[in-house]
Rosetta silent file (secondary structure, phi, psi, omega in degrees, C-alpha in Angstrom):
SEQUENCE: IATLEADLQRHVSGEVRFDPYSRALYSTDASIYQIEPVGVVIPRDADDVAAVVTTCAQAGVAVLPRGGGTGLAGQTVNHAVVLDFSKYMHQVVEVNPEEQWARAQPGITLDELNRHLRPHGLHFAPDPTTSSRATVGGGIGNNTCGAHSVLYGKTSDHVKEIGAVLSDGTLVDFGS
SCORE:     score description
SCORE:     0.000 S_00000001
   1 L     0.000  -28.715 -163.752  -21.220   -8.603    6.136 S_00000001
   2 H   -71.295  -38.291  171.066  -22.773  -10.557    3.160 S_00000001
   3 H   -72.987  -43.127  175.983  -24.114   -6.969    1.699 S_00000001
   4 H   -56.953  -36.796 -177.213  -20.749   -5.081    2.180 S_00000001
   5 H   -73.583  -40.605  174.320  -19.194   -7.844    0.122 S_00000001
   6 H   -48.140  -43.370 -175.730  -21.782   -7.523   -2.507 S_00000001
   7 H   -55.315  -54.743  179.024  -21.692   -3.866   -2.392 S_00000001
   8 H   -46.463  -39.946 -166.423  -18.076   -4.217   -3.047 S_00000001
   9 H   -95.458  -27.521  170.107  -17.858   -6.666   -5.765 S_00000001
  10 H   -62.660  -29.366 -164.181  -20.720   -4.168   -7.688 S_00000001
  11 H  -115.806   -7.455 -171.377  -18.257   -0.968   -7.519 S_00000001
  12 L   -98.688  117.102 -175.312  -14.795   -2.685   -7.382 S_00000001
  13 L   -82.127   -9.517 -168.803  -13.048   -4.086  -10.730 S_00000001
  14 L   -87.950 -144.096 -166.936  -10.129   -5.540   -8.742 S_00000001
  15 E   -91.779  138.579  163.237  -10.424   -8.839   -6.328 S_00000001
  16 E  -128.791  121.587 -158.667  -13.183   -8.768   -3.422 S_00000001
  17 E  -130.298   91.936  172.234  -12.053  -11.873   -1.101 S_00000001
  18 L   -97.218   -4.129 -165.856  -14.403  -12.491    1.993 S_00000001
  19 L   -75.160  163.065 -168.857  -13.822  -16.258    2.004 S_00000001
  20 H   -60.431  -29.173 -172.660  -12.358  -17.855    5.254 S_00000001
  21 H   -56.235  -56.812  167.069   -9.055  -18.806    3.486 S_00000001
  22 H   -47.112  -52.167 -174.698   -8.450  -15.320    2.410 S_00000001
  23 H   -57.330  -36.871  179.462   -9.440  -13.940    5.709 S_00000001
  24 H   -69.483  -51.355  174.506   -7.016  -16.340    7.432 S_00000001
  25 H   -57.089  -36.965 -170.267   -4.018  -15.243    5.108 S_00000001
  26 L   -94.292   11.438 -170.861   -4.617  -11.618    5.974 S_00000001
  27 L   -80.594  -33.458 -160.736   -4.928  -12.321    9.659 S_00000001
  28 E  -125.328  159.131  160.767   -1.113  -12.184   10.434 S_00000001
  29 L  -147.301 -147.273 -170.534    1.694  -10.200    9.472 S_00000001
  30 L   -80.367   -0.802  158.292    5.389  -10.309   10.734 S_00000001
  31 L   -70.704 -167.000 -175.001    4.288   -9.630   14.281 S_00000001
  32 L  -101.045  -14.747 -179.912    2.979  -11.829   16.943 S_00000001
  33 L   -89.843  171.254 -154.163   -0.347  -10.550   16.523 S_00000001
  34 E  -153.649  127.002 -174.425   -3.221  -12.199   14.763 S_00000001
  35 L  -158.033  116.349 -179.476   -6.776  -10.394   14.028 S_00000001
  36 L   -69.195  131.411  160.527   -9.005  -11.996   11.398 S_00000001
  37 L   -82.467  153.090  176.909  -10.254   -9.141    8.712 S_00000001
  38 L   -48.742  -43.390  176.993  -13.595   -8.491    7.735 S_00000001
  39 E  -164.416 -173.901  175.513  -12.537   -9.076    3.989 S_00000001
  40 E  -151.644  130.619  177.730   -9.892   -8.108    1.623 S_00000001
  41 E   -94.315  119.311  141.187   -9.796   -5.907   -1.505 S_00000001
  42 E   -90.827  106.995 -179.798   -7.191   -6.052   -4.125 S_00000001
  43 L   -70.241  144.913  166.240   -7.554   -2.742   -5.997 S_00000001
  44 L   -90.493  -23.802  176.957   -6.667   -2.506   -9.577 S_00000001
  45 L  -160.046 -174.477  177.958   -6.364    1.343   -9.417 S_00000001
  46 H   -56.668  -29.974  174.889   -7.246    4.496   -7.481 S_00000001
  47 H   -64.425  -60.303  170.310  -10.871    4.216   -8.413 S_00000001
  48 H   -33.059  -59.687  178.240  -11.146    0.857   -6.785 S_00000001
  49 H   -41.637  -80.100  179.845   -9.500    2.468   -3.767 S_00000001
  50 H   -38.234  -45.819  161.300  -11.976    5.237   -3.650 S_00000001
  51 H   -70.374  -24.482  164.286  -14.879    2.910   -3.789 S_00000001
  52 H   -52.417  -60.371  178.854  -13.722    0.905   -1.041 S_00000001
  53 H   -63.351  -40.021 -173.026  -13.308    3.657    1.308 S_00000001
  54 H   -59.623  -64.134  176.960  -16.650    5.058    0.277 S_00000001
  55 H   -49.818  -48.327 -171.302  -18.659    1.625    0.508 S_00000001
  56 H   -79.133   -9.533 -168.955  -16.991    0.851    3.944 S_00000001
  57 H   -83.111  -49.671 -176.281  -17.510    4.269    5.084 S_00000001
  58 H   -67.243  -40.392 -172.869  -21.383    4.058    4.415 S_00000001
  59 L   -93.271   37.152  171.368  -21.433    0.621    6.167 S_00000001
  60 L    47.610   32.879  177.092  -19.569    1.881    9.247 S_00000001
  61 L  -111.595  132.424 -174.794  -16.611   -0.665    8.414 S_00000001
  62 L   -80.496  145.882 -177.852  -13.034    0.364    8.883 S_00000001
  63 E  -107.991  129.839 -171.229  -10.485    0.183    6.369 S_00000001
  64 E  -124.703  110.415 -169.417   -6.884   -0.898    6.534 S_00000001
  65 E   -75.413  129.602  179.731   -4.252   -0.169    3.562 S_00000001
  66 E  -124.615  141.288  169.845   -1.767   -3.011    3.516 S_00000001
  67 L  -106.555 -100.112  178.493    1.544   -3.438    1.871 S_00000001
  68 L   -84.782  -24.493 -165.916    3.981   -6.419    2.282 S_00000001
  69 L    65.715   53.804  170.035    2.914   -6.900    5.937 S_00000001
  70 L   -90.002   -4.486 -179.676    6.283   -6.723    7.087 S_00000001
  71 L   -52.865  135.511  173.990    5.076   -4.504   10.025 S_00000001
  72 L   -89.243   -2.596 -155.792    6.633   -5.846   13.359 S_00000001
  73 L  -120.722   -8.937  176.981    4.008   -4.196   15.469 S_00000001
  74 L    95.949    9.291  179.826    0.696   -5.517   14.114 S_00000001
  75 L   -71.878    4.222  173.213    0.089   -2.427   11.957 S_00000001
  76 L  -117.263   16.403  170.914   -1.312   -4.418    8.953 S_00000001
  77 L  -125.149  136.334 -178.058   -3.733   -6.497   10.930 S_00000001
  78 L   169.283  154.978 -172.873   -7.098   -5.831   12.006 S_00000001
  79 L   -78.534   98.674 -169.891  -10.882   -6.244   12.082 S_00000001
  80 L  -156.050 -171.371  159.520  -11.227   -4.158    8.781 S_00000001
  81 E  -114.763  116.174  166.793  -11.399   -4.683    4.917 S_00000001
  82 E   -59.551  103.237  179.776   -7.898   -5.067    4.004 S_00000001
  83 E   -97.552  132.708  173.393   -6.615   -3.369    0.828 S_00000001
  84 E  -107.871  118.544  166.211   -3.671   -5.140   -0.564 S_00000001
  85 L   -98.656   -0.119  173.411   -1.847   -3.240   -3.150 S_00000001
  86 L   -72.677   -6.340 -177.229    0.927   -5.287   -4.037 S_00000001
  87 L   -94.613  -35.595  174.992   -0.747   -7.282   -6.669 S_00000001
  88 L  -112.270  -32.507  166.595   -1.831   -4.618   -9.023 S_00000001
  89 L   -81.232   49.282  170.006   -0.696   -1.309   -7.898 S_00000001
  90 L  -132.991   59.827  175.275    2.799   -1.765   -7.996 S_00000001
  91 L  -114.304  157.079  166.898    4.388    0.400  -10.888 S_00000001
  92 E   -66.322  113.039  174.593    6.776    2.931  -11.330 S_00000001
  93 E   -88.568  -28.041 -166.570    4.540    5.719  -12.963 S_00000001
  94 E  -159.593  133.100 -173.849    7.266    8.428  -13.642 S_00000001
  95 E  -135.223  122.136 -168.482   10.827    9.109  -13.066 S_00000001
  96 E  -106.980   58.872 -167.635   12.095   12.493  -13.220 S_00000001
  97 H   -40.581  -53.910 -156.294   16.017   12.192  -13.294 S_00000001
  98 H   -71.058  -25.294  173.660   16.788   15.896  -13.878 S_00000001
  99 H   -86.785  -13.052 -173.615   14.294   16.876  -10.727 S_00000001
 100 L    48.965   53.424  166.291   15.624   13.884   -9.023 S_00000001
 101 E  -137.550 -176.760 -178.667   12.274   12.330   -8.229 S_00000001
 102 E  -167.618  143.015  173.912    9.979    9.578   -8.977 S_00000001
 103 E   -91.408  139.058  153.562    6.087    8.556   -8.822 S_00000001
 104 E  -155.207  150.187  178.600    5.127    5.242   -7.877 S_00000001
 105 L   -45.427  171.440  177.826    2.023    2.927   -6.807 S_00000001
 106 L   -78.728  -17.450 -155.172    1.921    2.091   -3.237 S_00000001
 107 L  -109.133   20.148  161.435    2.247   -1.889   -3.503 S_00000001
 108 L   -81.825  137.232  171.352    5.823   -1.601   -5.166 S_00000001
 109 E   -57.935  154.062  175.986    8.619   -2.974   -3.033 S_00000001
 110 H   -59.460  -45.964  179.974   11.405   -0.834   -2.022 S_00000001
 111 H   -59.933  -49.522 -178.677   13.974   -3.049   -3.991 S_00000001
 112 H   -45.349  -57.442 -178.417   11.805   -2.984   -6.927 S_00000001
 113 H   -53.895  -35.901 -161.979   11.622    0.934   -7.003 S_00000001
 114 H   -91.120  -30.104  168.331   15.370    1.224   -6.625 S_00000001
 115 H   -68.104  -26.449  154.492   15.986   -1.098   -9.333 S_00000001
 116 H   -59.501  -41.233 -165.603   14.016    1.550  -11.464 S_00000001
 117 H   -93.091  -21.272 -177.571   15.718    4.411  -10.172 S_00000001
 118 L   -62.486  -32.652  177.534   19.525    2.851  -10.397 S_00000001
 119 L   -63.969  -33.752  173.796   19.885    3.506  -14.342 S_00000001
 120 L   -69.650    8.177 -171.733   19.068    7.338  -13.265 S_00000001
 121 L    66.906   22.077 -165.637   21.604    7.469  -10.916 S_00000001
 122 L  -113.742  145.784  171.058   18.704    7.561   -8.101 S_00000001
 123 L  -149.671  133.341  165.160   18.065    5.520   -4.731 S_00000001
 124 L   -79.296  100.661 -148.321   14.960    5.873   -2.470 S_00000001
 125 L   -72.470  -37.528 -179.070   17.098    5.788    0.682 S_00000001
 126 L   -62.080  146.890 -178.207   15.147    3.799    3.364 S_00000001
 127 L  -112.371   23.794 -155.648   16.674    0.466    3.961 S_00000001
 128 L   -52.938  177.993  175.898   14.622   -1.583    6.202 S_00000001
 129 L   -90.998  -10.290  177.122   15.815   -5.315    6.022 S_00000001
 130 L  -104.171   41.327  175.496   12.735   -6.591    4.596 S_00000001
 131 L   -68.452   -1.341 -178.533   13.081   -4.158    1.288 S_00000001
 132 L   -77.862  -42.883 -176.612   12.385   -7.231   -0.797 S_00000001
 133 L  -116.877  -16.394  163.088    9.018   -7.314    0.559 S_00000001
 134 L   -64.830  146.339 -175.477    8.269   -3.851    2.152 S_00000001
 135 E  -120.833  155.775  179.917    6.218   -1.566   -0.214 S_00000001
 136 H   -54.613  -47.601 -172.367    6.520    2.160   -0.541 S_00000001
 137 H   -57.345  -42.672  179.967    2.965    2.520    0.706 S_00000001
 138 H   -55.620  -55.032  172.016    3.688    0.685    3.715 S_00000001
 139 H   -44.269  -51.550  172.607    6.868    2.668    4.368 S_00000001
 140 H   -51.885  -52.645  177.880    5.046    5.742    3.980 S_00000001
 141 H   -48.707  -46.216  173.127    2.248    4.546    6.295 S_00000001
 142 L  -112.097   22.027  174.080    5.006    3.787    9.343 S_00000001
 143 L    44.639   77.759  174.826    7.703    6.176    8.122 S_00000001
 144 L   -64.922  130.946  166.785   10.045    3.305    7.496 S_00000001
 145 L  -141.882 -100.700 -177.642   13.798    3.816    7.794 S_00000001
 146 L   162.059 -169.780  166.907   16.693    1.221    7.981 S_00000001
 147 L   -61.543  -31.853 -177.854   20.130    0.810    8.940 S_00000001
 148 L   -96.962   22.055 -173.246   21.430    4.085    7.061 S_00000001
 149 H   -69.596  -34.998  176.020   18.750    6.227    8.603 S_00000001
 150 H   -50.904  -42.750 -177.612   21.245    8.225   10.345 S_00000001
 151 H   -86.976  -53.424 -171.903   22.944    9.357    6.999 S_00000001
 152 H  -101.165  -16.581  173.183   20.011    9.394    4.818 S_00000001
 153 L   112.739  167.259  179.640   16.870    9.830    6.840 S_00000001
 154 L   -87.564 -179.358  176.147   13.532    8.152    7.285 S_00000001
 155 H   -48.147  -52.137  173.184   10.721    7.771    4.664 S_00000001
 156 H   -58.521  -23.858  177.368    9.011   11.546    5.291 S_00000001
 157 H   -77.862    6.188 -164.449   12.296   12.601    4.585 S_00000001
 158 L  -132.041  -20.004  175.915   12.078   11.561    1.099 S_00000001
 159 L   -92.384  133.633  179.948    8.295   12.010    0.064 S_00000001
 160 L  -104.409  -15.004 -171.044    7.290   15.166   -1.859 S_00000001
 161 E  -170.535  146.597  174.121    3.880   14.622   -2.624 S_00000001
 162 E  -142.614  127.513  165.033    1.156   11.811   -1.713 S_00000001
 163 E   -86.441  131.419 -167.653   -1.986   10.969   -3.667 S_00000001
 164 E  -137.678  171.923  175.507   -4.395    9.770   -1.073 S_00000001
 165 E  -127.032  126.806  164.215   -8.194    8.923   -0.836 S_00000001
 166 L   -84.550  175.808 -166.573  -10.308   10.559    1.899 S_00000001
 167 L   -68.514  -12.512 -170.684  -12.968    9.020    3.933 S_00000001
 168 L   -92.294  -10.881  178.841  -15.687   10.488    1.624 S_00000001
 169 L    85.412   34.355  178.873  -13.791    8.666   -1.321 S_00000001
 170 L   -82.974  137.278  173.219  -12.351   11.876   -2.669 S_00000001
 171 E   -90.955  108.995  165.148   -9.062   11.706   -4.430 S_00000001
 172 E  -111.167  166.664 -177.970   -6.470   14.155   -3.323 S_00000001
 173 E  -118.820  145.054  164.269   -2.855   15.059   -3.494 S_00000001
 174 E  -121.101  134.168  178.298   -0.845   16.375   -0.487 S_00000001
 175 E  -159.902 -176.396  165.084    2.263   18.148   -1.196 S_00000001
 176 L   -63.706    0.000    0.000    4.088   21.595   -0.645 S_00000001
């Protein structure tokens, strides 16, 4: 584990936390489950994410992306290196009101995204009760819906494209 931590610190510009306090903080989510992670990385950008995925793959250690930790079924806890996008990767990158789409980083909360979209007459429809803490990335990960999903659909009905990192660290875009 010490070697993995050192390798991550060498390749990541964000925060690398393997201390007992950080691991305890990330061992729970909104569910009843508690699993201590191997460590936590708070990436600053997509290059950090690629470095974490590549480094962990070489070490044979799982990676667990995490948003606000609002999952009710233990989706955001595991014995893995947790990637927390909420501190640095929480920006709206672009809004295109004419084509009615927005590009956002995974750590932005649903409420914050909608605050950015409101002046453009747009709204990201999924509305879970935890929208002030739930992130777009987490919503994509578990296909968030909410009280109005019968009318407006779930997250997968509103995602046009996803930028992702493959297990070998390659950055890719998935879209139509």
